[in-house]
């Protein structure tokens, strides 16, 4: 059982290095695009160095790095040329080379070096608090958001300079003031009492390597600036300059509710800049296969029905074939070509969709619950196919079981010698190649060597992909019922894996803080998304396959562009690990939830939080939109399923909000959004799934 | 409030520290004797930190295992994550059987290691193979209404039923909660509630049974007093175990009390026994809270204990069995409800006493 991770150490270091550099790049690119509305936090007049605009500073650093590289490789001429062109003098290069000989880590740590009197920190903090208390009410709430990062960095400074006693008393004195949702981090922080412990502590590294972001109105910001300049408290200034990024906006200060709704992530809120990129959230244009195929296909079904149906279908088809300005071009990312079978599948889906029941406030969906009994080994995940015919469950004993929930039994392919004698030209060749002797209600898949944390079916139901604690992702054939490929890349437990809605691609994420995009035919990932500051716990493909959403233990949701590999949205607001994400069927909205039990609804177009739905009492592990998007179902280990009225959220939504001015964004926290609670007897809900006809299937293991 | 949290936090921190002493004991157990105090202190602090880190990591495994309880396997996984060899021999899924001992002012938790006779294990028959995982489907909700079937939780929990006694608002909330309120024309059974007081309270809530419930009631009552013993035991089993009977409880209670009244007059021993068995089943049902119906049930049970004549031929028929059974029931009622209803045990005592002395 015992596996060794040492052989991977080299790669790990590489990955972390990579992630850090990405962070820096992001920061650099953000600062370069500084708009007039944004002010970097350098407080003028306090230190000469910070007078230079940030953008220039980081540019220069890049140049210096390039120069160093040239020097190292003895490319003198290029070096001189570059120097002349950029106007850099020799003495500029020198000091840089001295610092860069030190390792990155110690350099970053050194930022905490301070010779101030440790006993004064408490006073500084109390003073800052008193100042904020004395402010006008409108500013008070905004300004108080800086207390937490200041508290953390002050504590870390004390620990770094080995004032252990002071650090402890500082912590005990002030940690009660911090917001409830930071207590988890504070608990982690309190375990760090020695300088040596700071090395290798994830939370610590996050705090020192990146800046804590706070959005603030210009008035509040000026208020703070004036106060700090008057008082001249050096350590406080240092902390705010070195470790905080204040995103200043023009407008009215936000109120308490607005601030609370987006705070809570490890490193504060997202900058407004981060959510500016355009996201093509529309659905891909449907290929024009439906009409001719349907007419051929309909006669066997019934004699009098088809005519009626056609009338209904046409408007729907018209809608789909219209060009959506928000949809990406169908060739934006290469997608697999549709096979005959896929076309049949689409027609079936369409036919089923015609029989769809409308669900909403007045007609709640029926819920059919599948209970897994006798699962002594522990069920870790459950997944249902899009067409609701198969159900897979991953177990803690490394096994995967696939159950059929339709009348069709599960069959394997015939052995090769029997396959040879089949007529390959026959229409029903797919049926002929199956072996009836192997027909059972469920199949067992063995291969992993650790708990299976996620499984996902391919859209054509021929493959299953699974992720496990053993660090591997396995691709299983549902025709042979055996393992085909083992993808190695994550060196640590893989928490989640999902097939793209168009097949061929799949995405995974895990403890190594990365999410990866794979294609079935490559042993190596196509993209590695790094940027999360902690475990990435869940991934979800956008319905158009062009984007990937990830949720993490750093309490942030990110949306990545699969084409460019860049991060296009950073959504903050969760107060606990994000365990589940779900896109609305039209691709415009994203629902998320996790350990904090709140369910959030995000508008992808703007990156704004639209609604917060409270009700669950324990971690939420599954979310699903109904097929027309009006109702959201959620389930968790509090043994209940809840239904939420999304239609109402959209109706109430105020379209006047402007992402540039955070104080105009309002979150719908109406308690009437809940449509119903359906408790189970003793079964945690691990999966909810709406069938094509809007029947809700839920499942979980019976726990006695 | 903040102060209190503060204190708790502090206590937690102190409670979860490894002491230098334990480090010394551990070091001695692996053959390092005479560890200086300083070193032990430093090691203890470092160990505490590392342990906390490991526990933080193992919580992640618990979360992804979708459990509420941390297991030893989670900790093993966390160790493996940090490239440390897991601790073998603790693969217990439920709990680690630590034993506790104290003496000489010291407290000790230790892991009991029993000696096993291998020969015995080899010779003993193989344990049963655990049952295979299977999938079962049921309706959790049909168009927003949860059907009352054994797979679903009872519509009202015992606690809710209990609080409903004190607060009628809760009662109405319970009855309304699972369904969209049906149109009712208040077909309330007035005759059932004797005290005007109770009837007034009852007006707030509706007592309408669905067709299925009415059928169930009919079937059960018929089976309970019918001639078929097989059906009766099934019916009694259903009464004792089915959740969601609370809406029918007033009917059952009346059925029993009226039944006893009639059959005592007619000296029908068999039927009286059947009715008492119904009471017993209702008492056994974990999801029912009988307190509200004791005013009907207690007199009925009491009658079966003390009535002068319970059968046609007192010399031949075993009416003592019924008296005995009813008396046991009474004892159980007193035991279960004595805290809330002090007067019951008192007044009943008087009843029983008077009837015995009058004989």
JSON list of N, CA, C and O in Angstrom, two decimals, chain A residues 125-170:
[
{"chain": "A", "resi": 125, "resn": "UNK", "atom": "N", "xyz": [-1.66, 48.47, 16.28]},
{"chain": "A", "resi": 125, "resn": "UNK", "atom": "CA", "xyz": [-2.92, 47.85, 15.86]},
{"chain": "A", "resi": 125, "resn": "UNK", "atom": "C", "xyz": [-4.10, 48.52, 16.55]},
{"chain": "A", "resi": 125, "resn": "UNK", "atom": "O", "xyz": [-5.10, 48.85, 15.91]},
{"chain": "A", "resi": 126, "resn": "UNK", "atom": "N", "xyz": [-3.95, 48.75, 17.86]},
{"chain": "A", "resi": 126, "resn": "UNK", "atom": "CA", "xyz": [-5.04, 49.40, 18.60]},
{"chain": "A", "resi": 126, "resn": "UNK", "atom": "C", "xyz": [-5.29, 50.79, 18.04]},
{"chain": "A", "resi": 126, "resn": "UNK", "atom": "O", "xyz": [-6.45, 51.22, 17.92]},
{"chain": "A", "resi": 127, "resn": "UNK", "atom": "N", "xyz": [-4.22, 51.45, 17.69]},
{"chain": "A", "resi": 127, "resn": "UNK", "atom": "CA", "xyz": [-4.35, 52.80, 17.16]},
{"chain": "A", "resi": 127, "resn": "UNK", "atom": "C", "xyz": [-5.13, 52.79, 15.85]},
{"chain": "A", "resi": 127, "resn": "UNK", "atom": "O", "xyz": [-6.04, 53.60, 15.62]},
{"chain": "A", "resi": 128, "resn": "UNK", "atom": "N", "xyz": [-4.77, 51.83, 14.99]},
{"chain": "A", "resi": 128, "resn": "UNK", "atom": "CA", "xyz": [-5.46, 51.72, 13.70]},
{"chain": "A", "resi": 128, "resn": "UNK", "atom": "C", "xyz": [-6.94, 51.45, 13.92]},
{"chain": "A", "resi": 128, "resn": "UNK", "atom": "O", "xyz": [-7.81, 52.02, 13.26]},
{"chain": "A", "resi": 129, "resn": "UNK", "atom": "N", "xyz": [-7.19, 50.58, 14.90]},
{"chain": "A", "resi": 129, "resn": "UNK", "atom": "CA", "xyz": [-8.57, 50.23, 15.19]},
{"chain": "A", "resi": 129, "resn": "UNK", "atom": "C", "xyz": [-9.33, 51.46, 15.69]},
{"chain": "A", "resi": 129, "resn": "UNK", "atom": "O", "xyz": [-10.46, 51.71, 15.26]},
{"chain": "A", "resi": 130, "resn": "UNK", "atom": "N", "xyz": [-8.67, 52.21, 16.57]},
{"chain": "A", "resi": 130, "resn": "UNK", "atom": "CA", "xyz": [-9.32, 53.40, 17.13]},
{"chain": "A", "resi": 130, "resn": "UNK", "atom": "C", "xyz": [-9.62, 54.39, 16.01]},
{"chain": "A", "resi": 130, "resn": "UNK", "atom": "O", "xyz": [-10.68, 55.02, 15.99]},
{"chain": "A", "resi": 131, "resn": "UNK", "atom": "N", "xyz": [-8.67, 54.50, 15.08]},
{"chain": "A", "resi": 131, "resn": "UNK", "atom": "CA", "xyz": [-8.87, 55.43, 13.96]},
{"chain": "A", "resi": 131, "resn": "UNK", "atom": "C", "xyz": [-10.10, 55.02, 13.15]},
{"chain": "A", "resi": 131, "resn": "UNK", "atom": "O", "xyz": [-10.95, 55.85, 12.81]},
{"chain": "A", "resi": 132, "resn": "UNK", "atom": "N", "xyz": [-10.19, 53.73, 12.88]},
{"chain": "A", "resi": 132, "resn": "UNK", "atom": "CA", "xyz": [-11.31, 53.25, 12.07]},
{"chain": "A", "resi": 132, "resn": "UNK", "atom": "C", "xyz": [-12.63, 53.46, 12.83]},
{"chain": "A", "resi": 132, "resn": "UNK", "atom": "O", "xyz": [-13.63, 53.88, 12.23]},
{"chain": "A", "resi": 133, "resn": "UNK", "atom": "N", "xyz": [-12.60, 53.23, 14.13]},
{"chain": "A", "resi": 133, "resn": "UNK", "atom": "CA", "xyz": [-13.79, 53.45, 14.94]},
{"chain": "A", "resi": 133, "resn": "UNK", "atom": "C", "xyz": [-14.25, 54.90, 14.87]},
{"chain": "A", "resi": 133, "resn": "UNK", "atom": "O", "xyz": [-15.43, 55.20, 14.85]},
{"chain": "A", "resi": 134, "resn": "UNK", "atom": "N", "xyz": [-13.26, 55.80, 14.80]},
{"chain": "A", "resi": 134, "resn": "UNK", "atom": "CA", "xyz": [-13.59, 57.22, 14.84]},
{"chain": "A", "resi": 134, "resn": "UNK", "atom": "C", "xyz": [-14.08, 57.75, 13.50]},
{"chain": "A", "resi": 134, "resn": "UNK", "atom": "O", "xyz": [-14.54, 58.87, 13.39]},
{"chain": "A", "resi": 135, "resn": "UNK", "atom": "N", "xyz": [-13.95, 56.93, 12.47]},
{"chain": "A", "resi": 135, "resn": "UNK", "atom": "CA", "xyz": [-14.36, 57.38, 11.14]},
{"chain": "A", "resi": 135, "resn": "UNK", "atom": "C", "xyz": [-15.88, 57.47, 11.03]},
{"chain": "A", "resi": 135, "resn": "UNK", "atom": "O", "xyz": [-16.60, 56.93, 11.86]},
{"chain": "A", "resi": 136, "resn": "UNK", "atom": "N", "xyz": [-16.31, 58.11, 9.96]},
{"chain": "A", "resi": 136, "resn": "UNK", "atom": "CA", "xyz": [-17.74, 58.16, 9.69]},
{"chain": "A", "resi": 136, "resn": "UNK", "atom": "C", "xyz": [-18.23, 56.75, 9.38]},
{"chain": "A", "resi": 136, "resn": "UNK", "atom": "O", "xyz": [-17.47, 55.91, 8.90]},
{"chain": "A", "resi": 137, "resn": "UNK", "atom": "N", "xyz": [-19.50, 56.51, 9.64]},
{"chain": "A", "resi": 137, "resn": "UNK", "atom": "CA", "xyz": [-20.04, 55.17, 9.45]},
{"chain": "A", "resi": 137, "resn": "UNK", "atom": "C", "xyz": [-19.87, 54.66, 8.03]},
{"chain": "A", "resi": 137, "resn": "UNK", "atom": "O", "xyz": [-19.62, 53.48, 7.82]},
{"chain": "A", "resi": 138, "resn": "UNK", "atom": "N", "xyz": [-19.99, 55.55, 7.06]},
{"chain": "A", "resi": 138, "resn": "UNK", "atom": "CA", "xyz": [-19.89, 55.10, 5.67]},
{"chain": "A", "resi": 138, "resn": "UNK", "atom": "C", "xyz": [-18.51, 54.51, 5.37]},
{"chain": "A", "resi": 138, "resn": "UNK", "atom": "O", "xyz": [-18.37, 53.58, 4.59]},
{"chain": "A", "resi": 139, "resn": "UNK", "atom": "N", "xyz": [-17.48, 55.09, 6.00]},
{"chain": "A", "resi": 139, "resn": "UNK", "atom": "CA", "xyz": [-16.13, 54.60, 5.71]},
{"chain": "A", "resi": 139, "resn": "UNK", "atom": "C", "xyz": [-15.72, 53.46, 6.62]},
{"chain": "A", "resi": 139, "resn": "UNK", "atom": "O", "xyz": [-14.86, 52.67, 6.28]},
{"chain": "A", "resi": 140, "resn": "UNK", "atom": "N", "xyz": [-16.37, 53.43, 7.78]},
{"chain": "A", "resi": 140, "resn": "UNK", "atom": "CA", "xyz": [-15.92, 52.48, 8.81]},
{"chain": "A", "resi": 140, "resn": "UNK", "atom": "C", "xyz": [-15.87, 51.05, 8.28]},
{"chain": "A", "resi": 140, "resn": "UNK", "atom": "O", "xyz": [-14.88, 50.35, 8.46]},
{"chain": "A", "resi": 141, "resn": "UNK", "atom": "N", "xyz": [-16.93, 50.65, 7.60]},
{"chain": "A", "resi": 141, "resn": "UNK", "atom": "CA", "xyz": [-17.00, 49.25, 7.17]},
{"chain": "A", "resi": 141, "resn": "UNK", "atom": "C", "xyz": [-15.91, 48.93, 6.17]},
{"chain": "A", "resi": 141, "resn": "UNK", "atom": "O", "xyz": [-15.25, 47.90, 6.24]},
{"chain": "A", "resi": 142, "resn": "UNK", "atom": "N", "xyz": [-15.71, 49.85, 5.23]},
{"chain": "A", "resi": 142, "resn": "UNK", "atom": "CA", "xyz": [-14.69, 49.60, 4.21]},
{"chain": "A", "resi": 142, "resn": "UNK", "atom": "C", "xyz": [-13.31, 49.55, 4.83]},
{"chain": "A", "resi": 142, "resn": "UNK", "atom": "O", "xyz": [-12.50, 48.69, 4.52]},
{"chain": "A", "resi": 143, "resn": "UNK", "atom": "N", "xyz": [-13.06, 50.51, 5.71]},
{"chain": "A", "resi": 143, "resn": "UNK", "atom": "CA", "xyz": [-11.72, 50.59, 6.29]},
{"chain": "A", "resi": 143, "resn": "UNK", "atom": "C", "xyz": [-11.44, 49.38, 7.18]},
{"chain": "A", "resi": 143, "resn": "UNK", "atom": "O", "xyz": [-10.30, 48.92, 7.26]},
{"chain": "A", "resi": 144, "resn": "UNK", "atom": "N", "xyz": [-12.48, 48.87, 7.81]},
{"chain": "A", "resi": 144, "resn": "UNK", "atom": "CA", "xyz": [-12.21, 47.77, 8.74]},
{"chain": "A", "resi": 144, "resn": "UNK", "atom": "C", "xyz": [-11.75, 46.51, 8.01]},
{"chain": "A", "resi": 144, "resn": "UNK", "atom": "O", "xyz": [-11.22, 45.60, 8.63]},
{"chain": "A", "resi": 145, "resn": "UNK", "atom": "N", "xyz": [-11.91, 46.48, 6.69]},
{"chain": "A", "resi": 145, "resn": "UNK", "atom": "CA", "xyz": [-11.43, 45.29, 5.97]},
{"chain": "A", "resi": 145, "resn": "UNK", "atom": "C", "xyz": [-9.91, 45.19, 5.98]},
{"chain": "A", "resi": 145, "resn": "UNK", "atom": "O", "xyz": [-9.37, 44.13, 5.76]},
{"chain": "A", "resi": 146, "resn": "UNK", "atom": "N", "xyz": [-9.22, 46.31, 6.23]},
{"chain": "A", "resi": 146, "resn": "UNK", "atom": "CA", "xyz": [-7.76, 46.20, 6.24]},
{"chain": "A", "resi": 146, "resn": "UNK", "atom": "C", "xyz": [-7.25, 45.64, 7.57]},
{"chain": "A", "resi": 146, "resn": "UNK", "atom": "O", "xyz": [-6.09, 45.26, 7.67]},
{"chain": "A", "resi": 147, "resn": "UNK", "atom": "N", "xyz": [-8.12, 45.57, 8.56]},
{"chain": "A", "resi": 147, "resn": "UNK", "atom": "CA", "xyz": [-7.66, 45.10, 9.86]},
{"chain": "A", "resi": 147, "resn": "UNK", "atom": "C", "xyz": [-7.13, 43.67, 9.80]},
{"chain": "A", "resi": 147, "resn": "UNK", "atom": "O", "xyz": [-6.09, 43.35, 10.39]},
{"chain": "A", "resi": 148, "resn": "UNK", "atom": "N", "xyz": [-7.85, 42.81, 9.06]},
{"chain": "A", "resi": 148, "resn": "UNK", "atom": "CA", "xyz": [-7.42, 41.41, 9.03]},
{"chain": "A", "resi": 148, "resn": "UNK", "atom": "C", "xyz": [-6.04, 41.22, 8.42]},
{"chain": "A", "resi": 148, "resn": "UNK", "atom": "O", "xyz": [-5.16, 40.64, 9.06]},
{"chain": "A", "resi": 149, "resn": "UNK", "atom": "N", "xyz": [-5.81, 41.71, 7.20]},
{"chain": "A", "resi": 149, "resn": "UNK", "atom": "CA", "xyz": [-4.46, 41.53, 6.65]},
{"chain": "A", "resi": 149, "resn": "UNK", "atom": "C", "xyz": [-3.38, 42.19, 7.50]},
{"chain": "A", "resi": 149, "resn": "UNK", "atom": "O", "xyz": [-2.28, 41.63, 7.64]},
{"chain": "A", "resi": 150, "resn": "UNK", "atom": "N", "xyz": [-3.68, 43.33, 8.07]},
{"chain": "A", "resi": 150, "resn": "UNK", "atom": "CA", "xyz": [-2.69, 44.00, 8.91]},
{"chain": "A", "resi": 150, "resn": "UNK", "atom": "C", "xyz": [-2.38, 43.13, 10.13]},
{"chain": "A", "resi": 150, "resn": "UNK", "atom": "O", "xyz": [-1.23, 42.92, 10.49]},
{"chain": "A", "resi": 151, "resn": "UNK", "atom": "N", "xyz": [-3.44, 42.57, 10.69]},
{"chain": "A", "resi": 151, "resn": "UNK", "atom": "CA", "xyz": [-3.26, 41.69, 11.85]},
{"chain": "A", "resi": 151, "resn": "UNK", "atom": "C", "xyz": [-2.38, 40.50, 11.48]},
{"chain": "A", "resi": 151, "resn": "UNK", "atom": "O", "xyz": [-1.41, 40.19, 12.19]},
{"chain": "A", "resi": 152, "resn": "UNK", "atom": "N", "xyz": [-2.67, 39.87, 10.36]},
{"chain": "A", "resi": 152, "resn": "UNK", "atom": "CA", "xyz": [-1.92, 38.68, 9.96]},
{"chain": "A", "resi": 152, "resn": "UNK", "atom": "C", "xyz": [-0.45, 39.02, 9.74]},
{"chain": "A", "resi": 152, "resn": "UNK", "atom": "O", "xyz": [0.45, 38.35, 10.26]},
{"chain": "A", "resi": 153, "resn": "UNK", "atom": "N", "xyz": [-0.21, 40.10, 9.01]},
{"chain": "A", "resi": 153, "resn": "UNK", "atom": "CA", "xyz": [1.19, 40.41, 8.69]},
{"chain": "A", "resi": 153, "resn": "UNK", "atom": "C", "xyz": [1.94, 40.90, 9.91]},
{"chain": "A", "resi": 153, "resn": "UNK", "atom": "O", "xyz": [3.14, 40.64, 10.04]},
{"chain": "A", "resi": 154, "resn": "UNK", "atom": "N", "xyz": [1.27, 41.58, 10.80]},
{"chain": "A", "resi": 154, "resn": "UNK", "atom": "CA", "xyz": [1.94, 41.99, 12.03]},
{"chain": "A", "resi": 154, "resn": "UNK", "atom": "C", "xyz": [2.36, 40.76, 12.82]},
{"chain": "A", "resi": 154, "resn": "UNK", "atom": "O", "xyz": [3.48, 40.67, 13.31]},
{"chain": "A", "resi": 155, "resn": "UNK", "atom": "N", "xyz": [1.44, 39.81, 12.90]},
{"chain": "A", "resi": 155, "resn": "UNK", "atom": "CA", "xyz": [1.74, 38.57, 13.63]},
{"chain": "A", "resi": 155, "resn": "UNK", "atom": "C", "xyz": [2.92, 37.86, 12.99]},
{"chain": "A", "resi": 155, "resn": "UNK", "atom": "O", "xyz": [3.85, 37.43, 13.66]},
{"chain": "A", "resi": 156, "resn": "UNK", "atom": "N", "xyz": [2.90, 37.78, 11.66]},
{"chain": "A", "resi": 156, "resn": "UNK", "atom": "CA", "xyz": [3.98, 37.08, 10.97]},
{"chain": "A", "resi": 156, "resn": "UNK", "atom": "C", "xyz": [5.31, 37.79, 11.16]},
{"chain": "A", "resi": 156, "resn": "UNK", "atom": "O", "xyz": [6.35, 37.16, 11.30]},
{"chain": "A", "resi": 157, "resn": "UNK", "atom": "N", "xyz": [5.26, 39.12, 11.16]},
{"chain": "A", "resi": 157, "resn": "UNK", "atom": "CA", "xyz": [6.49, 39.87, 11.38]},
{"chain": "A", "resi": 157, "resn": "UNK", "atom": "C", "xyz": [7.06, 39.56, 12.75]},
{"chain": "A", "resi": 157, "resn": "UNK", "atom": "O", "xyz": [8.26, 39.35, 12.92]},
{"chain": "A", "resi": 158, "resn": "UNK", "atom": "N", "xyz": [6.16, 39.51, 13.73]},
{"chain": "A", "resi": 158, "resn": "UNK", "atom": "CA", "xyz": [6.61, 39.21, 15.09]},
{"chain": "A", "resi": 158, "resn": "UNK", "atom": "C", "xyz": [7.23, 37.81, 15.14]},
{"chain": "A", "resi": 158, "resn": "UNK", "atom": "O", "xyz": [8.30, 37.61, 15.72]},
{"chain": "A", "resi": 159, "resn": "UNK", "atom": "N", "xyz": [6.57, 36.86, 14.50]},
{"chain": "A", "resi": 159, "resn": "UNK", "atom": "CA", "xyz": [7.09, 35.49, 14.52]},
{"chain": "A", "resi": 159, "resn": "UNK", "atom": "C", "xyz": [8.43, 35.43, 13.79]},
{"chain": "A", "resi": 159, "resn": "UNK", "atom": "O", "xyz": [9.38, 34.82, 14.25]},
{"chain": "A", "resi": 160, "resn": "UNK", "atom": "N", "xyz": [8.48, 36.11, 12.66]},
{"chain": "A", "resi": 160, "resn": "UNK", "atom": "CA", "xyz": [9.71, 36.05, 11.86]},
{"chain": "A", "resi": 160, "resn": "UNK", "atom": "C", "xyz": [10.89, 36.62, 12.62]},
{"chain": "A", "resi": 160, "resn": "UNK", "atom": "O", "xyz": [12.00, 36.12, 12.54]},
{"chain": "A", "resi": 161, "resn": "UNK", "atom": "N", "xyz": [10.64, 37.65, 13.38]},
{"chain": "A", "resi": 161, "resn": "UNK", "atom": "CA", "xyz": [11.74, 38.26, 14.12]},
{"chain": "A", "resi": 161, "resn": "UNK", "atom": "C", "xyz": [11.94, 37.63, 15.49]},
{"chain": "A", "resi": 161, "resn": "UNK", "atom": "O", "xyz": [12.60, 38.18, 16.35]},
{"chain": "A", "resi": 162, "resn": "UNK", "atom": "N", "xyz": [11.33, 36.46, 15.65]},
{"chain": "A", "resi": 162, "resn": "UNK", "atom": "CA", "xyz": [11.53, 35.64, 16.84]},
{"chain": "A", "resi": 162, "resn": "UNK", "atom": "C", "xyz": [11.11, 36.31, 18.14]},
{"chain": "A", "resi": 162, "resn": "UNK", "atom": "O", "xyz": [11.76, 36.18, 19.16]},
{"chain": "A", "resi": 163, "resn": "UNK", "atom": "N", "xyz": [10.04, 37.06, 18.08]},
{"chain": "A", "resi": 163, "resn": "UNK", "atom": "CA", "xyz": [9.46, 37.59, 19.31]},
{"chain": "A", "resi": 163, "resn": "UNK", "atom": "C", "xyz": [8.25, 36.72, 19.65]},
{"chain": "A", "resi": 163, "resn": "UNK", "atom": "O", "xyz": [7.12, 37.16, 19.57]},
{"chain": "A", "resi": 164, "resn": "UNK", "atom": "N", "xyz": [8.55, 35.50, 20.01]},
{"chain": "A", "resi": 164, "resn": "UNK", "atom": "CA", "xyz": [7.49, 34.52, 20.14]},
{"chain": "A", "resi": 164, "resn": "UNK", "atom": "C", "xyz": [6.43, 34.94, 21.15]},
{"chain": "A", "resi": 164, "resn": "UNK", "atom": "O", "xyz": [5.24, 34.87, 20.90]},
{"chain": "A", "resi": 165, "resn": "UNK", "atom": "N", "xyz": [6.89, 35.41, 22.29]},
{"chain": "A", "resi": 165, "resn": "UNK", "atom": "CA", "xyz": [5.98, 35.76, 23.38]},
{"chain": "A", "resi": 165, "resn": "UNK", "atom": "C", "xyz": [5.05, 36.89, 22.94]},
{"chain": "A", "resi": 165, "resn": "UNK", "atom": "O", "xyz": [3.85, 36.85, 23.14]},
{"chain": "A", "resi": 166, "resn": "UNK", "atom": "N", "xyz": [5.66, 37.89, 22.31]},
{"chain": "A", "resi": 166, "resn": "UNK", "atom": "CA", "xyz": [4.87, 39.04, 21.85]},
{"chain": "A", "resi": 166, "resn": "UNK", "atom": "C", "xyz": [3.86, 38.59, 20.81]},
{"chain": "A", "resi": 166, "resn": "UNK", "atom": "O", "xyz": [2.71, 39.02, 20.81]},
{"chain": "A", "resi": 167, "resn": "UNK", "atom": "N", "xyz": [4.33, 37.71, 19.93]},
{"chain": "A", "resi": 167, "resn": "UNK", "atom": "CA", "xyz": [3.44, 37.24, 18.87]},
{"chain": "A", "resi": 167, "resn": "UNK", "atom": "C", "xyz": [2.23, 36.56, 19.47]},
{"chain": "A", "resi": 167, "resn": "UNK", "atom": "O", "xyz": [1.09, 36.81, 19.07]},
{"chain": "A", "resi": 168, "resn": "UNK", "atom": "N", "xyz": [2.49, 35.73, 20.47]},
{"chain": "A", "resi": 168, "resn": "UNK", "atom": "CA", "xyz": [1.38, 35.00, 21.06]},
{"chain": "A", "resi": 168, "resn": "UNK", "atom": "C", "xyz": [0.40, 35.93, 21.76]},
{"chain": "A", "resi": 168, "resn": "UNK", "atom": "O", "xyz": [-0.82, 35.82, 21.60]},
{"chain": "A", "resi": 169, "resn": "UNK", "atom": "N", "xyz": [0.94, 36.87, 22.52]},
{"chain": "A", "resi": 169, "resn": "UNK", "atom": "CA", "xyz": [0.03, 37.76, 23.24]},
{"chain": "A", "resi": 169, "resn": "UNK", "atom": "C", "xyz": [-0.72, 38.65, 22.25]},
{"chain": "A", "resi": 169, "resn": "UNK", "atom": "O", "xyz": [-1.90, 38.96, 22.44]},
{"chain": "A", "resi": 170, "resn": "UNK", "atom": "N", "xyz": [-0.03, 39.03, 21.17]},
{"chain": "A", "resi": 170, "resn": "UNK", "atom": "CA", "xyz": [-0.68, 39.84, 20.13]},
{"chain": "A", "resi": 170, "resn": "UNK", "atom": "C", "xyz": [-1.85, 39.06, 19.53]},
{"chain": "A", "resi": 170, "resn": "UNK", "atom": "O", "xyz": [-2.95, 39.57, 19.35]}
]
